[in-house]
Short mmCIF file of N, CA, C and O in Angstrom, two decimals:
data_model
loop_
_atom_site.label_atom_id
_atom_site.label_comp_id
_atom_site.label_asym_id
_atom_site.label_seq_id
_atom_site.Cartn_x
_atom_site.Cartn_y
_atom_site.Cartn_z
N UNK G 1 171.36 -129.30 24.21
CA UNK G 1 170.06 -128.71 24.22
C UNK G 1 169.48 -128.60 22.81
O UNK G 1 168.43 -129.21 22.62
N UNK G 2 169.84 -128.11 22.09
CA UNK G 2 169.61 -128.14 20.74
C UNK G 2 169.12 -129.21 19.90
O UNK G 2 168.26 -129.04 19.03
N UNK G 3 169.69 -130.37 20.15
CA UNK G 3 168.86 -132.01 19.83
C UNK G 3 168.04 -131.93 19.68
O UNK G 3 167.51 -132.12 18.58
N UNK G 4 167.08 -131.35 21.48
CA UNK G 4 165.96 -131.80 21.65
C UNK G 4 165.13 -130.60 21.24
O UNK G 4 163.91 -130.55 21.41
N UNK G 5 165.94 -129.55 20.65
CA UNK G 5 165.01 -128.82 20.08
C UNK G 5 164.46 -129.31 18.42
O UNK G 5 163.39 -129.27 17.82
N UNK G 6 165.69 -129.73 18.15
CA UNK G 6 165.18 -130.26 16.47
C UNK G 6 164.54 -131.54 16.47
O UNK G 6 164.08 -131.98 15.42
N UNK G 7 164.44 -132.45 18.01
CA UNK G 7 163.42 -133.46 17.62
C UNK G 7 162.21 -133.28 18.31
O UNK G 7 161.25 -134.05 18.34
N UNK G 8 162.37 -132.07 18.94
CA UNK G 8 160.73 -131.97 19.66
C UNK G 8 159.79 -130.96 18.19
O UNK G 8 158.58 -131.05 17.98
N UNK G 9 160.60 -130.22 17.53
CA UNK G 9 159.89 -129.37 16.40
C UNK G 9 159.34 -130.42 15.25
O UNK G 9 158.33 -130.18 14.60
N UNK G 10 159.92 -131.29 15.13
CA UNK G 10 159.30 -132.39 14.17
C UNK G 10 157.95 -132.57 14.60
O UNK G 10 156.86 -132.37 14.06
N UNK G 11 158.30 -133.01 15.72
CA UNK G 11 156.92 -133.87 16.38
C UNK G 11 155.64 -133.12 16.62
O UNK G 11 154.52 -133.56 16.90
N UNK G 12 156.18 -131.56 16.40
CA UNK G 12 155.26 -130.54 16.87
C UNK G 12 154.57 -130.36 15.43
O UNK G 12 153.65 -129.54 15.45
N UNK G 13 154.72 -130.72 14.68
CA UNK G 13 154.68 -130.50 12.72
C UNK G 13 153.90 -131.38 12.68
O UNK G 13 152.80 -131.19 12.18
N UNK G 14 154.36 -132.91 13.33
CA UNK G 14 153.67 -134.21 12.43
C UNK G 14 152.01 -133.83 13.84
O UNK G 14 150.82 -133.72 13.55
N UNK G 15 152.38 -133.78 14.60
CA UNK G 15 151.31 -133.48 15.80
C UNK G 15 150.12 -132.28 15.31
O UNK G 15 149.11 -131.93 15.93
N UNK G 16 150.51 -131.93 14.31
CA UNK G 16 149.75 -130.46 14.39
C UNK G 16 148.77 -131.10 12.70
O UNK G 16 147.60 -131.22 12.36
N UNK G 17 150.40 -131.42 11.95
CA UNK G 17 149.42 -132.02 10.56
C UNK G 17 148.51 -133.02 10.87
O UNK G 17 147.45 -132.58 10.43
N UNK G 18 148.30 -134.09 11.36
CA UNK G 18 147.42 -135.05 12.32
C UNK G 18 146.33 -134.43 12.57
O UNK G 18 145.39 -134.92 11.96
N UNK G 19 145.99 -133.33 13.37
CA UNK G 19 145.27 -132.67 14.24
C UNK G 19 144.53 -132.18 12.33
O UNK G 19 143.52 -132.64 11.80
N UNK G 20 145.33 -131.36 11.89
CA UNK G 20 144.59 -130.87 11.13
C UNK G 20 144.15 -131.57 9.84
O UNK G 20 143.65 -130.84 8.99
N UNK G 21 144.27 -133.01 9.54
CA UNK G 21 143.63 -134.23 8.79
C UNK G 21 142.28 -134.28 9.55
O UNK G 21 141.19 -134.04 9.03
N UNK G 22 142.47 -134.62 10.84
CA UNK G 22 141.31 -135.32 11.44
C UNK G 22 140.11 -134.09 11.28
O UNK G 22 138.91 -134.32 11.11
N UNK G 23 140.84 -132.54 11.39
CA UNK G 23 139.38 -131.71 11.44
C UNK G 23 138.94 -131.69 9.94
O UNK G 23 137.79 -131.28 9.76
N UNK G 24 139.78 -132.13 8.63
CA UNK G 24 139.53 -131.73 7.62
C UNK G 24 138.60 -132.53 7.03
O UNK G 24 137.76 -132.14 6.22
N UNK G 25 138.81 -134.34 7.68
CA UNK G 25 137.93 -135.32 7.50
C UNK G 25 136.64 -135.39 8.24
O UNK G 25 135.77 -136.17 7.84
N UNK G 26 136.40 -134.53 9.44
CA UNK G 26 135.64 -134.01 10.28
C UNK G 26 134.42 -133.07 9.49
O UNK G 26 133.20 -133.13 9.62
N UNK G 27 135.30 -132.16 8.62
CA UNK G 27 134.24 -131.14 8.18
C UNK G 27 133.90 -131.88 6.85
O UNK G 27 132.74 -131.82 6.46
N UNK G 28 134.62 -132.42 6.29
CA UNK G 28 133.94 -133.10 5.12
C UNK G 28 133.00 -134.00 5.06
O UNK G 28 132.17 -134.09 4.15
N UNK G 29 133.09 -134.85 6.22
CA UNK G 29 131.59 -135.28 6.81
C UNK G 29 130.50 -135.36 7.01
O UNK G 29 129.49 -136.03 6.83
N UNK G 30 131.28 -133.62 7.89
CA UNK G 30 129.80 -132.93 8.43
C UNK G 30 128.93 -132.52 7.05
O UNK G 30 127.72 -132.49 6.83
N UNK G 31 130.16 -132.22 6.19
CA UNK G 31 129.33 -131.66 4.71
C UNK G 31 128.44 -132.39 3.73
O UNK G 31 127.49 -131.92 3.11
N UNK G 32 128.95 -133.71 3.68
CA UNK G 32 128.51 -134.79 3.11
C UNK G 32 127.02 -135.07 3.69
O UNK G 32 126.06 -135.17 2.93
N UNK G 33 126.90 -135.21 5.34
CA UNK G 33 126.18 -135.31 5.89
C UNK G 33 125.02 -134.37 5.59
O UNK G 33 123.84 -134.71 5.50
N UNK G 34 125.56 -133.06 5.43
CA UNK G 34 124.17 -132.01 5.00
C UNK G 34 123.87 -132.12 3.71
O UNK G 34 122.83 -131.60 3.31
N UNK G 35 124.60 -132.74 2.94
CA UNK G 35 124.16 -132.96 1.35
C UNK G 35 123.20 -133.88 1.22
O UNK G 35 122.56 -133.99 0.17
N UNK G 36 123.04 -134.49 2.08
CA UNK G 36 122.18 -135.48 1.93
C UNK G 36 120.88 -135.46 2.56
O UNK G 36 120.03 -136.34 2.45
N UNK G 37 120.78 -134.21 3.34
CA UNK G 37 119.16 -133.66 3.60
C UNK G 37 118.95 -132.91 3.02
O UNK G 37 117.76 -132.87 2.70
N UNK G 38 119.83 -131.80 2.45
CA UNK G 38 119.45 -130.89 0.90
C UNK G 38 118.89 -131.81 -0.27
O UNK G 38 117.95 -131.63 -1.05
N UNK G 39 119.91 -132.97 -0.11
CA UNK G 39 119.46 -133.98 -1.66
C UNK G 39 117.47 -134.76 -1.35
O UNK G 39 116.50 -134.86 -2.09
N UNK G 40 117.80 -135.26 0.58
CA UNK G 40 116.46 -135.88 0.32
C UNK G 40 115.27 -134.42 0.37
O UNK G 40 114.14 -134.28 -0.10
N UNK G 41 115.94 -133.75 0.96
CA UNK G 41 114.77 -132.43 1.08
C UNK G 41 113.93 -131.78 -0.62
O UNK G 41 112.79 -131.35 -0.79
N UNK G 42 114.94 -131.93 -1.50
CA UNK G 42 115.02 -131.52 -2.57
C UNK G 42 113.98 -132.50 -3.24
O UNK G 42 113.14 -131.97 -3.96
N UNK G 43 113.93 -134.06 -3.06
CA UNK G 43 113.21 -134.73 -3.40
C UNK G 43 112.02 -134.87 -2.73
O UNK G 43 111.18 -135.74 -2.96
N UNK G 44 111.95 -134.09 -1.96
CA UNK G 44 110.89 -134.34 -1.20
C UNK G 44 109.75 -132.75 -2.04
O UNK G 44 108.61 -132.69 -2.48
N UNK G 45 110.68 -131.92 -1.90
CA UNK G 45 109.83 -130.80 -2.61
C UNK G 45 109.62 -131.26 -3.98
O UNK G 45 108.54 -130.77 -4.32
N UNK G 46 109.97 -131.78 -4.69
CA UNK G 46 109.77 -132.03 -6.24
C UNK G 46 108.58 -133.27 -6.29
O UNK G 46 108.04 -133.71 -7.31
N UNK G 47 108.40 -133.57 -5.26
CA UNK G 47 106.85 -134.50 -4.95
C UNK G 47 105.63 -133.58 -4.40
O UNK G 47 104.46 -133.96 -4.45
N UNK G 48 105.99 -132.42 -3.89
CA UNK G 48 104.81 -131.91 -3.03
C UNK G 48 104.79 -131.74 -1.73
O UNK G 48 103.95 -131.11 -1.09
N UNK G 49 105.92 -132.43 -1.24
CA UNK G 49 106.03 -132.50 0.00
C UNK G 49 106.76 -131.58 0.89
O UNK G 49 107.84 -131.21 0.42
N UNK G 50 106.44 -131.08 2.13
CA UNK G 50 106.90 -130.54 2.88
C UNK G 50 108.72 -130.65 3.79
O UNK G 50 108.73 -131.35 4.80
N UNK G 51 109.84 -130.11 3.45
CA UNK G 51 110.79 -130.74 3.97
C UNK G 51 111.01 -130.95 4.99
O UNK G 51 110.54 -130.19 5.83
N UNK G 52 112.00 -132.32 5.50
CA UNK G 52 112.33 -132.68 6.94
C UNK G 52 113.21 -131.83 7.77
O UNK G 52 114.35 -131.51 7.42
N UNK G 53 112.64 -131.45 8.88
CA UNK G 53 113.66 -130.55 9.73
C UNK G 53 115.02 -131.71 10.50
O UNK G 53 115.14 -132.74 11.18
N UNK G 54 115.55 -131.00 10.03
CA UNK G 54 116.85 -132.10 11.08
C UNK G 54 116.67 -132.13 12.53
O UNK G 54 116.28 -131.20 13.25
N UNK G 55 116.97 -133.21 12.85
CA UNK G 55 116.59 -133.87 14.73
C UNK G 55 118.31 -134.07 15.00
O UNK G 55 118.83 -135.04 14.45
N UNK G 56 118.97 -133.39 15.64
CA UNK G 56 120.34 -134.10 16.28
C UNK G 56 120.05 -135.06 17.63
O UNK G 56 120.94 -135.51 18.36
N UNK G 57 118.76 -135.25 17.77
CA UNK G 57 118.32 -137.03 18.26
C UNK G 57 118.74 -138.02 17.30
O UNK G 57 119.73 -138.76 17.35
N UNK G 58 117.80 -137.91 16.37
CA UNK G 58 117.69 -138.72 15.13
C UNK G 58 118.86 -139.08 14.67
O UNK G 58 119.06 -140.27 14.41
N UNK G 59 120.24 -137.73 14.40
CA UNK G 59 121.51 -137.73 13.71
C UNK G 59 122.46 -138.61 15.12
O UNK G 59 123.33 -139.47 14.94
N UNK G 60 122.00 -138.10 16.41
CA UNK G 60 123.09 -139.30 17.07
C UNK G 60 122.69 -140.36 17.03
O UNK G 60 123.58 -141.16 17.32
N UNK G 61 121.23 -141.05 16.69
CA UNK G 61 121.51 -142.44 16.74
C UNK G 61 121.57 -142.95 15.07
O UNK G 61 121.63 -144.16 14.84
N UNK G 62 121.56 -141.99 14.01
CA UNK G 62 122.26 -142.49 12.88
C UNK G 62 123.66 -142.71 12.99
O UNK G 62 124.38 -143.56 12.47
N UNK G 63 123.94 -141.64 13.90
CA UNK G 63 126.40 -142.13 13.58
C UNK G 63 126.06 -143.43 14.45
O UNK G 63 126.54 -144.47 14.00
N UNK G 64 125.59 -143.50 15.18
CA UNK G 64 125.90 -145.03 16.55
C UNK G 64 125.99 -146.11 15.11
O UNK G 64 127.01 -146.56 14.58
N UNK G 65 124.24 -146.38 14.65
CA UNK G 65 123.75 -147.29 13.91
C UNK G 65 125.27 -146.98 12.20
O UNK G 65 125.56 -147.93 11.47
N UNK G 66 125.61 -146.21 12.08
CA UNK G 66 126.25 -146.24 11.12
C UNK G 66 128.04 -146.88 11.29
O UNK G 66 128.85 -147.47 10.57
N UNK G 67 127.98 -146.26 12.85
CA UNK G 67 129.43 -146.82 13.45
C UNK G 67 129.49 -148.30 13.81
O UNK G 67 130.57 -148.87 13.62
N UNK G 68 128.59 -148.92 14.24
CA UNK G 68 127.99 -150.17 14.12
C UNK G 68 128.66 -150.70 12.45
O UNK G 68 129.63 -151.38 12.12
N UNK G 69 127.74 -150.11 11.82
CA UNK G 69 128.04 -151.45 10.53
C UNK G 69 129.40 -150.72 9.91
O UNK G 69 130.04 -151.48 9.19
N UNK G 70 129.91 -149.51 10.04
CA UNK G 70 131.47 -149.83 10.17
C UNK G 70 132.51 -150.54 10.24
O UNK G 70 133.52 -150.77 9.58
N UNK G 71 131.62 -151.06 12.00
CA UNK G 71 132.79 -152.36 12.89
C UNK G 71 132.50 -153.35 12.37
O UNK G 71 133.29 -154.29 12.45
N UNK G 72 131.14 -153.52 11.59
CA UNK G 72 130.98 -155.18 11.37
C UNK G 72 131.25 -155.40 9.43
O UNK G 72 131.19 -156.45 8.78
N UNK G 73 131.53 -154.08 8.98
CA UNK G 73 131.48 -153.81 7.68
C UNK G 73 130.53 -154.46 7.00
O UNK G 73 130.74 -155.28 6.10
N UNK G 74 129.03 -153.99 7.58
CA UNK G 74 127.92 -154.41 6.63
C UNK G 74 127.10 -153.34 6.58
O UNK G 74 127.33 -152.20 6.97
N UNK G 75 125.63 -154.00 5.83
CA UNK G 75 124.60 -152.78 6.02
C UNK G 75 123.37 -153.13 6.70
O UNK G 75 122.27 -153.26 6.16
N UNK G 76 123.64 -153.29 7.89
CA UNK G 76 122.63 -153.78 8.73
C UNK G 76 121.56 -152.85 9.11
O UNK G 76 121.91 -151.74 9.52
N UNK G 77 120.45 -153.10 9.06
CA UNK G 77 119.14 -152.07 9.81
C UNK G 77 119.05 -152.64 11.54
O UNK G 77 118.26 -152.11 12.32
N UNK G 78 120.04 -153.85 11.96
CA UNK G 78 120.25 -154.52 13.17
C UNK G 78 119.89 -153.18 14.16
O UNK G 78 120.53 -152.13 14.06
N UNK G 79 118.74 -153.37 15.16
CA UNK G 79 119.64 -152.60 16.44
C UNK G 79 118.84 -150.80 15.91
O UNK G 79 119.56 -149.82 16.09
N UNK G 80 117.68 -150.63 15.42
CA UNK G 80 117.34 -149.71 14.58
C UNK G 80 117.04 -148.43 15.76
O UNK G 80 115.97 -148.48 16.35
N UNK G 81 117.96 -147.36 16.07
CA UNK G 81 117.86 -146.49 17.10
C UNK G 81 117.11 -145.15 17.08
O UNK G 81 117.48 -143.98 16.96
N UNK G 82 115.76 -145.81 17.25
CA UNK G 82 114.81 -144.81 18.21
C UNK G 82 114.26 -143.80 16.93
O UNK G 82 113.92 -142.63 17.02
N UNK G 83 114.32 -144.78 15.57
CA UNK G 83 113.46 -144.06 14.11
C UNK G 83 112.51 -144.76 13.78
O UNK G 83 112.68 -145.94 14.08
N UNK G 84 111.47 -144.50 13.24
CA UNK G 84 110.38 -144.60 12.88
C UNK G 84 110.93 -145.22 11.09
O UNK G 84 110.04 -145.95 10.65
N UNK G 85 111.86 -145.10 10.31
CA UNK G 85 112.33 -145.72 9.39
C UNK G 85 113.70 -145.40 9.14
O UNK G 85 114.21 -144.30 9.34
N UNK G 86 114.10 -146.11 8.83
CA UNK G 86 115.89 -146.04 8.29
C UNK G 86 116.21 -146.55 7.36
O UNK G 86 115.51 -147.51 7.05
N UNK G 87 117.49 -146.17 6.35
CA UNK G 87 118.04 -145.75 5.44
C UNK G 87 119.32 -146.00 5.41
O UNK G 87 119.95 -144.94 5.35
N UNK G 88 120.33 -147.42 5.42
CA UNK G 88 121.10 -147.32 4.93
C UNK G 88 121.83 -147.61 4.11
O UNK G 88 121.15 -148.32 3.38
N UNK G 89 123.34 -147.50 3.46
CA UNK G 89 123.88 -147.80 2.39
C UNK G 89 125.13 -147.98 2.85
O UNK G 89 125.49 -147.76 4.00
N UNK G 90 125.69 -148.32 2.12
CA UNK G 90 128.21 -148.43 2.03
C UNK G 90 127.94 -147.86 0.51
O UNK G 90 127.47 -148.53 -0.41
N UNK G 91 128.22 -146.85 0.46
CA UNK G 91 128.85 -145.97 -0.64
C UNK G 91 130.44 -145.20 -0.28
O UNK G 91 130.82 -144.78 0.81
N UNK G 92 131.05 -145.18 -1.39
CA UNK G 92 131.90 -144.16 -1.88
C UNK G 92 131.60 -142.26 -1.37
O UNK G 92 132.38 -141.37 -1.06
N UNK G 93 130.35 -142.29 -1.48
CA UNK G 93 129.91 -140.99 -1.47
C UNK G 93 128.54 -140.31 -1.09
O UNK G 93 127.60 -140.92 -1.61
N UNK G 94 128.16 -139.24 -0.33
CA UNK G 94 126.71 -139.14 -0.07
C UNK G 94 125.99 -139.40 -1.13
O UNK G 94 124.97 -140.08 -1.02
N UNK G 95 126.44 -138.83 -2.50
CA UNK G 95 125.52 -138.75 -4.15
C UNK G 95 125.25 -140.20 -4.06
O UNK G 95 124.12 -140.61 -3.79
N UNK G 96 126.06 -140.85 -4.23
CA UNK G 96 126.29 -142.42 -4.36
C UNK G 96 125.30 -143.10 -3.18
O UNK G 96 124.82 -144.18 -3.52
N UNK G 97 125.02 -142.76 -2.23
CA UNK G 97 124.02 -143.12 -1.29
C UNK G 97 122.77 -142.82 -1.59
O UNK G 97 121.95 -143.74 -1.62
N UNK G 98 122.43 -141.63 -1.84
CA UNK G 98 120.82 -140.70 -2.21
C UNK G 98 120.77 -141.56 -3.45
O UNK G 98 119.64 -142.03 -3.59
N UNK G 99 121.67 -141.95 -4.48
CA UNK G 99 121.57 -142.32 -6.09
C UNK G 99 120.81 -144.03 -5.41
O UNK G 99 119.70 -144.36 -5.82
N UNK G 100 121.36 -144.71 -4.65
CA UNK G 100 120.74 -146.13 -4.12
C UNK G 100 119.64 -145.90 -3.37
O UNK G 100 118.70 -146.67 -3.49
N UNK G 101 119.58 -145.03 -2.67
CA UNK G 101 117.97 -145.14 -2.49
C UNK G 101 116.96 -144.55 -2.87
O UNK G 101 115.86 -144.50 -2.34
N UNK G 102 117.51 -143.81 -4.33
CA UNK G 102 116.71 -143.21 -4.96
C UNK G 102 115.83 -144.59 -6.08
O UNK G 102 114.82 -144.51 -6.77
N UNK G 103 116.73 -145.69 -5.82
CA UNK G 103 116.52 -146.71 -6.94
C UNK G 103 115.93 -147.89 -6.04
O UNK G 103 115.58 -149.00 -6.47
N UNK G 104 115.91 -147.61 -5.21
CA UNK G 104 115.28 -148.59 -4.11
C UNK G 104 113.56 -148.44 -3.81
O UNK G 104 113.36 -147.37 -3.23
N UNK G 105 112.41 -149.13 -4.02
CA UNK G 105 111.14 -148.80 -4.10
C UNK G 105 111.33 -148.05 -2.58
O UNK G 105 111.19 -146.86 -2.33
N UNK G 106 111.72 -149.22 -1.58
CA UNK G 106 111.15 -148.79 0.02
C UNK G 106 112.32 -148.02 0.18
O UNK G 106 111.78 -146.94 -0.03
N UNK G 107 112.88 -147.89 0.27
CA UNK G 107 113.91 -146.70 0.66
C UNK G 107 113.48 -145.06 -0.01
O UNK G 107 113.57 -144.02 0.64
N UNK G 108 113.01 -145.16 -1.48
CA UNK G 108 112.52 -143.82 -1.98
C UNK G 108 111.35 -143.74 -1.08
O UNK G 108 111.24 -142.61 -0.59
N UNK G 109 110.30 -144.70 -0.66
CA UNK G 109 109.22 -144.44 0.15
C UNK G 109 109.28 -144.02 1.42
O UNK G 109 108.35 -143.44 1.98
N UNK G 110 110.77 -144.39 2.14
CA UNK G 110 110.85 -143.60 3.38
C UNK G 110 111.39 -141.85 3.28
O UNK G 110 111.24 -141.12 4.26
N UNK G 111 111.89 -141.44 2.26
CA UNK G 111 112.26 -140.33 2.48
C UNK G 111 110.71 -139.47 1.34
O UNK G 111 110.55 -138.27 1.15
N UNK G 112 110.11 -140.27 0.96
CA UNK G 112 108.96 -139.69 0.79
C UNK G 112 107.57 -139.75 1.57
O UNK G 112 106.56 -139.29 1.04
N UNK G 113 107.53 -140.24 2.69
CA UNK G 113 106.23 -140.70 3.55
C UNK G 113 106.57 -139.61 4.16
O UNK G 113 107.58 -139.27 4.79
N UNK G 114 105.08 -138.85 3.75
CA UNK G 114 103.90 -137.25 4.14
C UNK G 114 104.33 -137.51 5.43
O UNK G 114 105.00 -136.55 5.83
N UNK G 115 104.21 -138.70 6.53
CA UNK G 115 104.21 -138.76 7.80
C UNK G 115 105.45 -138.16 8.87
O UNK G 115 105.28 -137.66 9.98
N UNK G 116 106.63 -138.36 8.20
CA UNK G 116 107.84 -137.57 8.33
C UNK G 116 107.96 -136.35 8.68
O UNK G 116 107.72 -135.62 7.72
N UNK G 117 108.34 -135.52 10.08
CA UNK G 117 108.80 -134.95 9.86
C UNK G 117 110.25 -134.30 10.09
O UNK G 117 110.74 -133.24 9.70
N UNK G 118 110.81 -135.51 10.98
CA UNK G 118 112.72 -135.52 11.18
C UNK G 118 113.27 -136.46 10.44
O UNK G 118 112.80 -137.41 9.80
N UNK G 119 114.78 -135.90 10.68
CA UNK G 119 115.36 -136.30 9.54
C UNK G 119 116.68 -136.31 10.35
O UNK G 119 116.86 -135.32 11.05
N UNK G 120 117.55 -137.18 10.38
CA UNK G 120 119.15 -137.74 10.72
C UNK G 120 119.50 -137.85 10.08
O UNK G 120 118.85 -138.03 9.05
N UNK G 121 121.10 -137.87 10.06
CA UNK G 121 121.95 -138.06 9.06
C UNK G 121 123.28 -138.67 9.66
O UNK G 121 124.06 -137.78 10.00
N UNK G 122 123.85 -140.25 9.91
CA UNK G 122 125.07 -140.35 10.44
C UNK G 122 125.92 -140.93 8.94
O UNK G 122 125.54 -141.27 7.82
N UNK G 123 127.48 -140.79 9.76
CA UNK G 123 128.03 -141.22 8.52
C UNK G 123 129.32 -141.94 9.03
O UNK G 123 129.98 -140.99 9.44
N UNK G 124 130.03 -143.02 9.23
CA UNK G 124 131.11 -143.86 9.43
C UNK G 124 132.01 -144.44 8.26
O UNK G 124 131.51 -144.77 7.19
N UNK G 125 133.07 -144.52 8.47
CA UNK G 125 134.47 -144.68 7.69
C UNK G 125 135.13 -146.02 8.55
O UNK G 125 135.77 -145.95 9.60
N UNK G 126 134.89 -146.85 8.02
CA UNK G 126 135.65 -148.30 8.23
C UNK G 126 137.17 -148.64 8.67
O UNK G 126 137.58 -149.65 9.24
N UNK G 127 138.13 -147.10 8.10
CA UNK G 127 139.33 -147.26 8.07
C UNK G 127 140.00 -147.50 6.95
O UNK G 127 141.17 -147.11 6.86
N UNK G 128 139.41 -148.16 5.92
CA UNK G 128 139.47 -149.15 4.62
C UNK G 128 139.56 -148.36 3.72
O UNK G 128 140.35 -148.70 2.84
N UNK G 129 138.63 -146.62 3.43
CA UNK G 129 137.78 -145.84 2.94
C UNK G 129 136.64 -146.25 2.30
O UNK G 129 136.23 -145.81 1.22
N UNK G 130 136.11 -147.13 3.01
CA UNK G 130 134.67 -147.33 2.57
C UNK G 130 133.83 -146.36 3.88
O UNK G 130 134.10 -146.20 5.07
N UNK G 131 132.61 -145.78 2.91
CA UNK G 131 131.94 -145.10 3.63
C UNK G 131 130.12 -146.07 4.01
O UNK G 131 129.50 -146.84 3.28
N UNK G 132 129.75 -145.53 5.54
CA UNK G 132 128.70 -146.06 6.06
C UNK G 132 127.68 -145.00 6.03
O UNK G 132 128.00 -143.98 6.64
N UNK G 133 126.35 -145.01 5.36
CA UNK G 133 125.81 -143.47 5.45
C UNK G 133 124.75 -144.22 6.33
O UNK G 133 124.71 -145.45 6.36
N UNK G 134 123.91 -143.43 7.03
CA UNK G 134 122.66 -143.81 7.82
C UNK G 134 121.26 -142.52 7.75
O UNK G 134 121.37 -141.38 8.21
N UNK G 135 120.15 -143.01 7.13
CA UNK G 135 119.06 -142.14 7.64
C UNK G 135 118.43 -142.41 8.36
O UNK G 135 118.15 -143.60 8.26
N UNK G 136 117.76 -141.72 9.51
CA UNK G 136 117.02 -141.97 10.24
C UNK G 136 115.34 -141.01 9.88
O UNK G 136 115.27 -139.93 9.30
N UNK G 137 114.44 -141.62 10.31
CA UNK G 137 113.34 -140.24 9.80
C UNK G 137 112.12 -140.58 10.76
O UNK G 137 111.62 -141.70 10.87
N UNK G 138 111.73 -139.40 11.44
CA UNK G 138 110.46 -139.83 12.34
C UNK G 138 109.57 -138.72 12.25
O UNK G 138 108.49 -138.75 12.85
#
């Protein structure tokens, strides 16, 4: 009896550390993800402009469109779900995303067009650690 106590307690360790990677990469996400409507919101007030309220419409079809070029590891606007303009990048990092389309004419013009007023945010991981960010804005 005892065996199967010292090989079921392992499994209960590696089962539990697992569990608690996936929520840790989960919330770091989610965090990344809000940095990046603080970052475009922020730019949006330093123009005059009014900030975007977040749409969790908008944000589920940014993860789809972002899980997409994940699987195909590109940066496709392919397949553009149900936004009025989109926004994406393969960065390292949300900064590293807002920093490329801060340098991009039409990309700074979508998170600055008066017409806006939602805002998505998806974000996909390849496996590789390359990151997929996605804006959506309507």
């Amino acid at each position: 009896m005892r065996a199967r106590t010292h090989i079921v307690f392992p499994g209960l360790v590696l089962g539990l550390s697992l569990v608690l990677i996936f929520i840790f990469q989960a919330t770091a996400a989610a965090a990344d993800e809000g940095s990046l409507i603080d970052l475009v919101n922020q730019e949006r007030q330093a123009n005059g402009l009014a900030p975007l309220s977040y749409s969790s419409d908008l944000s589920n079809a940014a993860s789809l469109q972002a899980q997409e070029n994940a699987a195909c590891q590109c940066a496709s606007h392919a397949g553009q779900h149900y936004a009025s303009a989109e926004n994406v990048s393969v960065s390292t990092s949300a900064s590293d995303a807002f920093q490329q389309w801060l340098g991009s004419a039409q990309h700074h013009a979508n998170m600055l067009n008066p017409s806006y007023t939602g805002i998505g945010v998806g974000y996909a991981n390849d496996g590789n650690g390359t990151g997929y960010y996605v804006l959506n804005f309507a």
